[in-house]
């Protein structure tokens, strides 16, 4: 799949989530995996520690930013995650700016499929807890800069719902 097609697919997935989950997404959070470092093996990023400081919810979005010449993102099973087996990934992303909407509770396992990278620690377990009361206090995600839209007609801003605001955020992440 080409770069443009992957971006369109990511956008369509995000739009689907917004349309099907509506009000739940008003509080959705966008997390850049690895924060400022991104998705890399340089700098010794501890993705297990990074994920442990977050409280992921259904509707949240994780963004993997990386150089696509050197990395990729593969969603895998728990067994594949533990053994760094990338022979049959559930999904593969290669754009360098992959936006993945979390639509279910439980564990979501991601690894880099480049030989040696998973073994070097480039893997992350995004765990959406079943009970929010069991969650640790969330830490702020990396702020995203969103261009200001043109001024809305009088009164229109008050009618913008959380879902539409999130949709605008997702468009800016994918763009």
mmCIF file of C-alpha atoms in Angstrom:
data_model
loop_
_atom_site.group_PDB
_atom_site.id
_atom_site.type_symbol
_atom_site.label_atom_id
_atom_site.label_comp_id
_atom_site.label_asym_id
_atom_site.label_seq_id
_atom_site.Cartn_x
_atom_site.Cartn_y
_atom_site.Cartn_z
ATOM 1 C CA UNK A 1 0.000 0.000 0.000
ATOM 2 C CA UNK A 2 1.384 3.412 -0.947
ATOM 3 C CA UNK A 3 2.046 6.336 1.368
ATOM 4 C CA UNK A 4 -1.111 8.235 0.309
ATOM 5 C CA UNK A 5 -3.279 5.125 0.524
ATOM 6 C CA UNK A 6 -2.014 4.380 4.059
ATOM 7 C CA UNK A 7 -2.818 7.920 5.161
ATOM 8 C CA UNK A 8 -6.318 7.671 3.671
ATOM 9 C CA UNK A 9 -6.829 4.288 5.379
ATOM 10 C CA UNK A 10 -5.710 5.746 8.719
ATOM 11 C CA UNK A 11 -8.025 8.715 8.284
ATOM 12 C CA UNK A 12 -10.958 6.477 7.362
ATOM 13 C CA UNK A 13 -10.342 4.360 10.477
ATOM 14 C CA UNK A 14 -10.265 7.478 12.637
ATOM 15 C CA UNK A 15 -13.473 8.818 11.048
ATOM 16 C CA UNK A 16 -15.139 5.441 11.624
ATOM 17 C CA UNK A 17 -14.229 5.562 15.310
ATOM 18 C CA UNK A 18 -15.540 9.125 15.632
ATOM 19 C CA UNK A 19 -18.803 8.211 13.915
ATOM 20 C CA UNK A 20 -19.427 5.027 15.905
ATOM 21 C CA UNK A 21 -18.323 6.179 19.326
ATOM 22 C CA UNK A 22 -19.568 9.764 19.286
ATOM 23 C CA UNK A 23 -19.772 11.198 22.826
ATOM 24 C CA UNK A 24 -17.178 8.806 24.265
ATOM 25 C CA UNK A 25 -14.538 10.477 22.099
ATOM 26 C CA UNK A 26 -15.055 13.918 23.569
ATOM 27 C CA UNK A 27 -12.394 13.014 26.145
ATOM 28 C CA UNK A 28 -10.136 11.017 23.764
ATOM 29 C CA UNK A 29 -6.416 11.585 24.048
ATOM 30 C CA UNK A 30 -3.798 11.464 21.306
ATOM 31 C CA UNK A 31 -0.538 9.877 22.453
ATOM 32 C CA UNK A 32 2.698 10.125 20.503
ATOM 33 C CA UNK A 33 4.450 6.830 21.215
ATOM 34 C CA UNK A 34 7.787 7.578 22.879
ATOM 35 C CA UNK A 35 6.842 11.254 23.327
ATOM 36 C CA UNK A 36 9.544 13.536 21.851
ATOM 37 C CA UNK A 37 11.830 10.609 20.884
ATOM 38 C CA UNK A 38 9.141 8.930 18.794
ATOM 39 C CA UNK A 39 9.393 5.316 17.598
ATOM 40 C CA UNK A 40 13.109 4.516 17.523
ATOM 41 C CA UNK A 41 15.948 2.417 18.923
ATOM 42 C CA UNK A 42 18.176 5.460 19.351
ATOM 43 C CA UNK A 43 18.392 7.017 22.810
ATOM 44 C CA UNK A 44 17.296 3.990 24.815
ATOM 45 C CA UNK A 45 13.575 4.788 24.971
ATOM 46 C CA UNK A 46 11.866 2.472 27.460
ATOM 47 C CA UNK A 47 8.479 1.911 25.810
ATOM 48 C CA UNK A 48 7.299 -0.284 28.673
ATOM 49 C CA UNK A 49 7.885 2.593 31.096
ATOM 50 C CA UNK A 50 6.388 5.086 28.631
ATOM 51 C CA UNK A 51 3.160 3.055 28.390
ATOM 52 C CA UNK A 52 3.051 2.489 32.174
ATOM 53 C CA UNK A 53 2.705 6.249 32.727
ATOM 54 C CA UNK A 54 -0.398 6.479 30.514
ATOM 55 C CA UNK A 55 -4.017 5.575 31.133
ATOM 56 C CA UNK A 56 -5.320 4.469 27.765
ATOM 57 C CA UNK A 57 -9.047 4.510 27.055
ATOM 58 C CA UNK A 58 -11.164 3.192 24.206
ATOM 59 C CA UNK A 59 -11.261 6.008 21.651
ATOM 60 C CA UNK A 60 -7.709 7.202 22.304
ATOM 61 C CA UNK A 61 -5.339 7.503 19.375
ATOM 62 C CA UNK A 62 -1.703 6.417 19.317
ATOM 63 C CA UNK A 63 0.648 7.987 16.798
ATOM 64 C CA UNK A 64 3.880 6.297 15.773
ATOM 65 C CA UNK A 65 6.369 8.791 14.295
ATOM 66 C CA UNK A 66 9.573 7.349 12.808
ATOM 67 C CA UNK A 67 11.832 7.312 9.772
ATOM 68 C CA UNK A 68 10.196 4.763 7.421
ATOM 69 C CA UNK A 69 13.582 3.952 5.877
ATOM 70 C CA UNK A 70 14.663 2.381 9.176
ATOM 71 C CA UNK A 71 11.510 1.333 11.043
ATOM 72 C CA UNK A 72 7.915 0.145 10.743
ATOM 73 C CA UNK A 73 5.058 -0.705 13.103
ATOM 74 C CA UNK A 74 3.519 -4.153 13.340
ATOM 75 C CA UNK A 75 0.550 -5.088 15.487
ATOM 76 C CA UNK A 76 1.124 -8.610 16.802
ATOM 77 C CA UNK A 77 -0.252 -11.148 19.253
ATOM 78 C CA UNK A 78 0.984 -11.397 22.842
ATOM 79 C CA UNK A 79 3.089 -14.487 22.047
ATOM 80 C CA UNK A 80 4.651 -12.730 19.045
ATOM 81 C CA UNK A 81 5.308 -9.644 21.192
ATOM 82 C CA UNK A 82 7.073 -11.667 23.885
ATOM 83 C CA UNK A 83 9.267 -13.560 21.399
ATOM 84 C CA UNK A 84 9.703 -10.686 18.889
ATOM 85 C CA UNK A 85 8.269 -12.922 16.183
ATOM 86 C CA UNK A 86 7.211 -10.793 13.194
ATOM 87 C CA UNK A 87 6.557 -13.608 10.707
ATOM 88 C CA UNK A 88 2.769 -13.102 10.593
ATOM 89 C CA UNK A 89 1.777 -9.658 11.947
ATOM 90 C CA UNK A 90 -1.885 -8.762 12.379
ATOM 91 C CA UNK A 91 -1.227 -5.345 10.772
ATOM 92 C CA UNK A 92 1.791 -3.593 9.292
ATOM 93 C CA UNK A 93 2.226 0.183 9.055
ATOM 94 C CA UNK A 94 5.050 1.835 7.119
ATOM 95 C CA UNK A 95 4.183 5.510 6.602
ATOM 96 C CA UNK A 96 6.435 6.966 9.300
ATOM 97 C CA UNK A 97 3.427 8.769 10.775
ATOM 98 C CA UNK A 98 0.948 6.036 11.638
ATOM 99 C CA UNK A 99 -2.253 6.993 13.438
ATOM 100 C CA UNK A 100 -3.998 4.088 15.155
ATOM 101 C CA UNK A 101 -7.341 4.497 16.905
ATOM 102 C CA UNK A 102 -7.846 2.235 19.932
ATOM 103 C CA UNK A 103 -11.316 0.748 19.566
ATOM 104 C CA UNK A 104 -11.291 -2.114 22.093
ATOM 105 C CA UNK A 105 -10.242 -2.746 25.675
ATOM 106 C CA UNK A 106 -7.337 -5.012 26.533
ATOM 107 C CA UNK A 107 -3.776 -5.248 25.267
ATOM 108 C CA UNK A 108 -2.640 -3.942 21.879
ATOM 109 C CA UNK A 109 0.873 -5.139 21.079
ATOM 110 C CA UNK A 110 3.131 -3.307 18.624
ATOM 111 C CA UNK A 111 6.715 -4.029 17.554
ATOM 112 C CA UNK A 112 9.185 -2.802 14.971
ATOM 113 C CA UNK A 113 9.645 -5.573 12.406
ATOM 114 C CA UNK A 114 13.159 -4.561 11.349
ATOM 115 C CA UNK A 115 15.540 -7.373 12.387
ATOM 116 C CA UNK A 116 16.945 -6.773 15.868
ATOM 117 C CA UNK A 117 14.801 -3.737 16.703
ATOM 118 C CA UNK A 118 12.169 -5.554 18.772
ATOM 119 C CA UNK A 119 14.912 -7.406 20.635
ATOM 120 C CA UNK A 120 16.524 -3.998 21.316
ATOM 121 C CA UNK A 121 13.298 -2.829 23.007
ATOM 122 C CA UNK A 122 11.345 -1.239 20.154
ATOM 123 C CA UNK A 123 8.028 -2.723 21.215
ATOM 124 C CA UNK A 124 5.097 -1.401 23.198
ATOM 125 C CA UNK A 125 2.039 -2.839 24.946
ATOM 126 C CA UNK A 126 -0.863 -0.378 24.839
ATOM 127 C CA UNK A 127 -3.148 -1.659 27.606
ATOM 128 C CA UNK A 128 -6.671 -0.299 27.782
ATOM 129 C CA UNK A 129 -7.854 -1.198 31.256
ATOM 130 C CA UNK A 130 -11.295 -2.695 31.730
ATOM 131 C CA UNK A 131 -12.001 -0.644 34.867
ATOM 132 C CA UNK A 132 -10.994 2.997 34.987
ATOM 133 C CA UNK A 133 -10.771 2.788 38.800
ATOM 134 C CA UNK A 134 -7.782 0.437 38.446
ATOM 135 C CA UNK A 135 -5.928 2.960 36.314
ATOM 136 C CA UNK A 136 -2.954 4.997 37.420
ATOM 137 C CA UNK A 137 -3.180 8.749 37.144
ATOM 138 C CA UNK A 138 -2.636 9.767 33.519
ATOM 139 C CA UNK A 139 0.294 11.885 32.531
ATOM 140 C CA UNK A 140 -0.142 14.529 29.884
ATOM 141 C CA UNK A 141 0.549 13.407 26.335
ATOM 142 C CA UNK A 142 2.797 15.306 23.984
ATOM 143 C CA UNK A 143 0.878 18.403 22.910
ATOM 144 C CA UNK A 144 -0.006 18.523 19.248
ATOM 145 C CA UNK A 145 0.010 21.821 17.399
ATOM 146 C CA UNK A 146 -3.260 22.228 15.541
ATOM 147 C CA UNK A 147 -3.652 25.095 13.099
ATOM 148 C CA UNK A 148 -6.419 27.499 14.039
ATOM 149 C CA UNK A 149 -9.450 27.183 11.782
ATOM 150 C CA UNK A 150 -11.012 30.169 10.082
ATOM 151 C CA UNK A 151 -13.402 32.060 12.354
ATOM 152 C CA UNK A 152 -16.791 30.342 12.530
ATOM 153 C CA UNK A 153 -20.037 32.212 11.896
ATOM 154 C CA UNK A 154 -21.572 33.676 15.038
ATOM 155 C CA UNK A 155 -22.870 30.985 17.382
ATOM 156 C CA UNK A 156 -21.435 28.081 15.367
ATOM 157 C CA UNK A 157 -18.532 27.486 17.735
ATOM 158 C CA UNK A 158 -20.868 26.688 20.590
ATOM 159 C CA UNK A 159 -22.524 23.983 18.484
ATOM 160 C CA UNK A 160 -19.275 22.137 17.712
ATOM 161 C CA UNK A 161 -19.397 18.872 19.632
ATOM 162 C CA UNK A 162 -16.464 16.961 21.078
ATOM 163 C CA UNK A 163 -16.679 14.443 18.225
ATOM 164 C CA UNK A 164 -16.248 17.137 15.579
ATOM 165 C CA UNK A 165 -13.401 18.703 17.498
ATOM 166 C CA UNK A 166 -11.704 15.304 17.693
ATOM 167 C CA UNK A 167 -12.335 14.747 13.996
ATOM 168 C CA UNK A 168 -10.495 18.005 13.294
ATOM 169 C CA UNK A 169 -7.660 16.828 15.548
ATOM 170 C CA UNK A 170 -7.457 13.502 13.737
ATOM 171 C CA UNK A 171 -7.373 15.254 10.353
ATOM 172 C CA UNK A 172 -4.454 17.358 11.561
ATOM 173 C CA UNK A 173 -2.592 14.281 12.859
ATOM 174 C CA UNK A 174 -3.067 12.368 9.606
ATOM 175 C CA UNK A 175 -2.301 15.359 7.390
#
